[in-house]
PDB file of C-alpha atoms in Angstrom:
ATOM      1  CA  UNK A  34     -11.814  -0.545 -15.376  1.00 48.00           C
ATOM      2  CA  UNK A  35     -15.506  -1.893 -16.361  1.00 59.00           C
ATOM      3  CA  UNK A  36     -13.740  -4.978 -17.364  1.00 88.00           C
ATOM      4  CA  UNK A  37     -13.271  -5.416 -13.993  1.00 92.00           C
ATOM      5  CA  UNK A  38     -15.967  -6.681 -11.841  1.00 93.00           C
ATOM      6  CA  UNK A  39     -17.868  -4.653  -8.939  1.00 89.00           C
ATOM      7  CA  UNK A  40     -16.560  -6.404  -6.279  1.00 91.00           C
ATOM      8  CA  UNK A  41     -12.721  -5.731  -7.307  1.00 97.00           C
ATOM      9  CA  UNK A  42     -10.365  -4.422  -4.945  1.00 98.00           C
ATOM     10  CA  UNK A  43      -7.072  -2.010  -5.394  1.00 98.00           C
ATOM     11  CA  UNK A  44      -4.493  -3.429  -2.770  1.00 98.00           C
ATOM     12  CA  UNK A  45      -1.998  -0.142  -3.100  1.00 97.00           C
ATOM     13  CA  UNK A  46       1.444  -1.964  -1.382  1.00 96.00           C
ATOM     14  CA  UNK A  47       3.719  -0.253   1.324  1.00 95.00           C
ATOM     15  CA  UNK A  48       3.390   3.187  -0.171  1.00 96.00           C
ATOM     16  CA  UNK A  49       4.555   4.835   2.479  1.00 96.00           C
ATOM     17  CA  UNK A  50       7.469   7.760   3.134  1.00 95.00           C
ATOM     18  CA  UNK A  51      10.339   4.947   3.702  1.00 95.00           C
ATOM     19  CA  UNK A  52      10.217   4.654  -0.247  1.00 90.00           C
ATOM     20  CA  UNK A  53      12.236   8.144  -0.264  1.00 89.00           C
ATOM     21  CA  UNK A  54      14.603   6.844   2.283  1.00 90.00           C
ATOM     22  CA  UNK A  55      18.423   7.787   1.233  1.00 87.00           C
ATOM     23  CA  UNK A  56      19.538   4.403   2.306  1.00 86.00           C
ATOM     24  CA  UNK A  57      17.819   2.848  -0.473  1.00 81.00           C
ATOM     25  CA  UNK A  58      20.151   5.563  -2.679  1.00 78.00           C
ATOM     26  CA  UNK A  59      23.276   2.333  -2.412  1.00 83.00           C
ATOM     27  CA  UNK A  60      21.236   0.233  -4.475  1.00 81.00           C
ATOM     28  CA  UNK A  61      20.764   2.453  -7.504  1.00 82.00           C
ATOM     29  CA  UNK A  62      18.415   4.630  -9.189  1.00 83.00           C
ATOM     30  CA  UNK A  63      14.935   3.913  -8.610  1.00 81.00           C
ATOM     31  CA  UNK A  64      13.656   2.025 -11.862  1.00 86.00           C
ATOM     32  CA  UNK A  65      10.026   3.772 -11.487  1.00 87.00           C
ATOM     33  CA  UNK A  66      10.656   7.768 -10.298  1.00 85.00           C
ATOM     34  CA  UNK A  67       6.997   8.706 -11.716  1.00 92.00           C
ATOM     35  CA  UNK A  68       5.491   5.631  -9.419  1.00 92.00           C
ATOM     36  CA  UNK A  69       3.972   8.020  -7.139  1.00 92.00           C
ATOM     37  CA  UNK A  70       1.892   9.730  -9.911  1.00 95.00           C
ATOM     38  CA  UNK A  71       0.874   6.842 -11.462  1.00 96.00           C
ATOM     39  CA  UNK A  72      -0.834   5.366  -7.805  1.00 95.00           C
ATOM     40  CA  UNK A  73      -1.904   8.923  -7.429  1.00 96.00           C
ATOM     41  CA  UNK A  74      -4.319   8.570 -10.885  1.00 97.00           C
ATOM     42  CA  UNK A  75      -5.133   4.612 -10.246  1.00 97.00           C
ATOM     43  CA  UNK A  76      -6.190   5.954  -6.859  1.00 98.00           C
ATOM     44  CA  UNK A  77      -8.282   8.858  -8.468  1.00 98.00           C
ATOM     45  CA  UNK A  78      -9.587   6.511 -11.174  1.00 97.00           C
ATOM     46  CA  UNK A  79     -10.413   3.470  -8.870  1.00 97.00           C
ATOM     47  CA  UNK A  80     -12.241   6.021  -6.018  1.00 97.00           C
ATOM     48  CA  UNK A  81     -14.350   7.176  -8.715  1.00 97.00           C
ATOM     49  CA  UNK A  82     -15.963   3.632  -9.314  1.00 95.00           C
ATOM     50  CA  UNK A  83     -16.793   3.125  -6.160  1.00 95.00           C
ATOM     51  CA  UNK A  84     -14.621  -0.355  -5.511  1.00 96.00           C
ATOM     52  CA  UNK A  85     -12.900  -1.218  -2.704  1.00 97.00           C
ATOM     53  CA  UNK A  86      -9.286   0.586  -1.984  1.00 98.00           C
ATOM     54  CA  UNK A  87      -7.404  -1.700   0.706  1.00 98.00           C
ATOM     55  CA  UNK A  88      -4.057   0.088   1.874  1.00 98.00           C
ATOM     56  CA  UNK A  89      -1.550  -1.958   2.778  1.00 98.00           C
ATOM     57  CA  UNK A  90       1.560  -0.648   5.291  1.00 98.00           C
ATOM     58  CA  UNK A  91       4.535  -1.809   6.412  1.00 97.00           C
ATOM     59  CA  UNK A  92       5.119  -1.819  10.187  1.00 97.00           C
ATOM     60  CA  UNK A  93       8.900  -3.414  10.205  1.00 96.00           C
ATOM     61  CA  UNK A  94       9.785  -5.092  13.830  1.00 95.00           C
ATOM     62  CA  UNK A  95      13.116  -4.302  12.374  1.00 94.00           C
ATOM     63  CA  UNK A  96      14.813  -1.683  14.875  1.00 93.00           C
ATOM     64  CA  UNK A  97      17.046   0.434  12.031  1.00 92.00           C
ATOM     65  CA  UNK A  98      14.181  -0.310   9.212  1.00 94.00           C
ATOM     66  CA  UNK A  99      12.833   3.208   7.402  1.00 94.00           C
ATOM     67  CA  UNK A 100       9.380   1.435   7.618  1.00 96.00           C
ATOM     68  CA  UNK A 101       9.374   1.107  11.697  1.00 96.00           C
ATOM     69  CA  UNK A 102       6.420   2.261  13.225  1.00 96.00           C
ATOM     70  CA  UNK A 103       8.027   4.880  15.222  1.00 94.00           C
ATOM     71  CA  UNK A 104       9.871   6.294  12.322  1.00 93.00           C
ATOM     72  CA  UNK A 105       9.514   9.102   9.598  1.00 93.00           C
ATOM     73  CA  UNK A 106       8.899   6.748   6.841  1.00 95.00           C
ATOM     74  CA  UNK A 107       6.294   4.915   8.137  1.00 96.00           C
ATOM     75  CA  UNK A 108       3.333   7.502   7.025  1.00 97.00           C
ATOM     76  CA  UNK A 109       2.027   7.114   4.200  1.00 98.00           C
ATOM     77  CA  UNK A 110       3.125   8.533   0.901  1.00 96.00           C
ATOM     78  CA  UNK A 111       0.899  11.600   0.316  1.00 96.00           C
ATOM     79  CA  UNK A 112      -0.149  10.761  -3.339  1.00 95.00           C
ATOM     80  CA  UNK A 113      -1.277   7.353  -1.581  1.00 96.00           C
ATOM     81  CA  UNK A 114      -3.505   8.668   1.487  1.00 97.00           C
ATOM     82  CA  UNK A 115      -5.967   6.323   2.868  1.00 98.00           C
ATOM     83  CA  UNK A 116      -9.399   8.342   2.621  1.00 97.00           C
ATOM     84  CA  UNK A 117     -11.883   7.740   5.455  1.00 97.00           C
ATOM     85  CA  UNK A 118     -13.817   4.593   5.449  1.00 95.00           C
ATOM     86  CA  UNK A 119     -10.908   3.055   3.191  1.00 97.00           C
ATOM     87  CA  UNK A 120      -9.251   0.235   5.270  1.00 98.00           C
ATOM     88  CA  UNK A 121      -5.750   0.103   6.215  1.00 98.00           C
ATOM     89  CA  UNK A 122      -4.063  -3.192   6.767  1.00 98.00           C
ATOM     90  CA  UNK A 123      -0.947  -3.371   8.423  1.00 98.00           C
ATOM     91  CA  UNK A 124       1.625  -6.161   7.813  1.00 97.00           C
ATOM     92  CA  UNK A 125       4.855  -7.192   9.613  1.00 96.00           C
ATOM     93  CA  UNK A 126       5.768  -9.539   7.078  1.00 94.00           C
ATOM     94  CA  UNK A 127       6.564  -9.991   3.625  1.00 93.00           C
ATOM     95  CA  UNK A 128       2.981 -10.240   2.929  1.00 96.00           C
ATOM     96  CA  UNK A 129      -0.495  -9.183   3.920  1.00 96.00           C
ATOM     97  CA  UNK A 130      -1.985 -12.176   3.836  1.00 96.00           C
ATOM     98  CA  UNK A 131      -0.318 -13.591   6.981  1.00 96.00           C
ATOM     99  CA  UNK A 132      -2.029 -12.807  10.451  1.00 95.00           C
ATOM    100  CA  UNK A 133      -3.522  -9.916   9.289  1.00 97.00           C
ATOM    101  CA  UNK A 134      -7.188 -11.306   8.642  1.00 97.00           C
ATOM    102  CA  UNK A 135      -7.050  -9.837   5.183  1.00 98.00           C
ATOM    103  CA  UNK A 136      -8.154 -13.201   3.475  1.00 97.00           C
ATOM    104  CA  UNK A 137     -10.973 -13.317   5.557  1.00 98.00           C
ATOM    105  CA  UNK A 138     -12.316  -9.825   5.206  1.00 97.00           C
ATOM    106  CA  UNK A 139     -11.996  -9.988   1.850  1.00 98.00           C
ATOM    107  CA  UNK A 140     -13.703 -13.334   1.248  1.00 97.00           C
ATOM    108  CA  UNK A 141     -16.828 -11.682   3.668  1.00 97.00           C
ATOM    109  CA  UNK A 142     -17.292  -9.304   1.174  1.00 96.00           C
ATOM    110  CA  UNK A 143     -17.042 -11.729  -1.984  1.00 96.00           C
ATOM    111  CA  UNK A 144     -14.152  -9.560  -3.058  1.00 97.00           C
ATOM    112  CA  UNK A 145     -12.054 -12.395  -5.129  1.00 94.00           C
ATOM    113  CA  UNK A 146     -10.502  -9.925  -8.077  1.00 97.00           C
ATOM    114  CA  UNK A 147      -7.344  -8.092  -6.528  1.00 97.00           C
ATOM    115  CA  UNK A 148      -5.771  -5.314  -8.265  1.00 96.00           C
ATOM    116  CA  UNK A 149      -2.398  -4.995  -6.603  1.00 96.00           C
ATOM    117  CA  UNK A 150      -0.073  -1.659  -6.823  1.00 94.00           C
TER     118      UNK A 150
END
């Protein structure tokens, strides 16, 4: 990661409970069962050098959507726990960028290298 400048941030993506969901069971296998552990030691790895972690959630508007805010799956995964002072940015969309201010806080901090999980 020293290839990567200071000001880098790690945008982990939607790593919340929903993932284990048994609807998502219909559409086969998942292609990346050791995901979890792999965000787990990017997260260890990245903390460690002191960059920005930005965690990104899913808050569906979708009423039967594993990723509703009322529901079970919307916590967060717990190999992907926001620590304190780490920001959380919650999305309703297919992307983070749109009305969330993300850009913007970013750009304040001169944070222009994402690393995206």
């Amino acid at each position: 990661m020293t290839a990567l400048p200071a000001s880098a941030a790690l945008l982990p993506i939607d790593l919340q409970r929903a993932i284990d969901d048994p609807r998502w069971a219909t559409h086969g296998p998942r292609n990346n069962p050791q995901a979890e552990a792999n965000i787990a030691a990017l997260l260890a790895a990245w903390r460690a050098t002191g960059r920005p972690v930005v965690h990104i959630r899913h808050d569906s508007q979708e009423p039967d959507s594993p990723y509703r805010p009322t529901g079970p799956g919307h916590a967060f995964k717990p190999e992907a726990q926001p620590l304190p002072g780490e920001r959380v940015v919650a999305k309703t969309t297919n992307s983070a960028f749109i009305g969330t201010g993300l850009a913007a806080w970013l750009a304040a901090r001169g944070i222009t290298t994402l690393v995206v999980a």
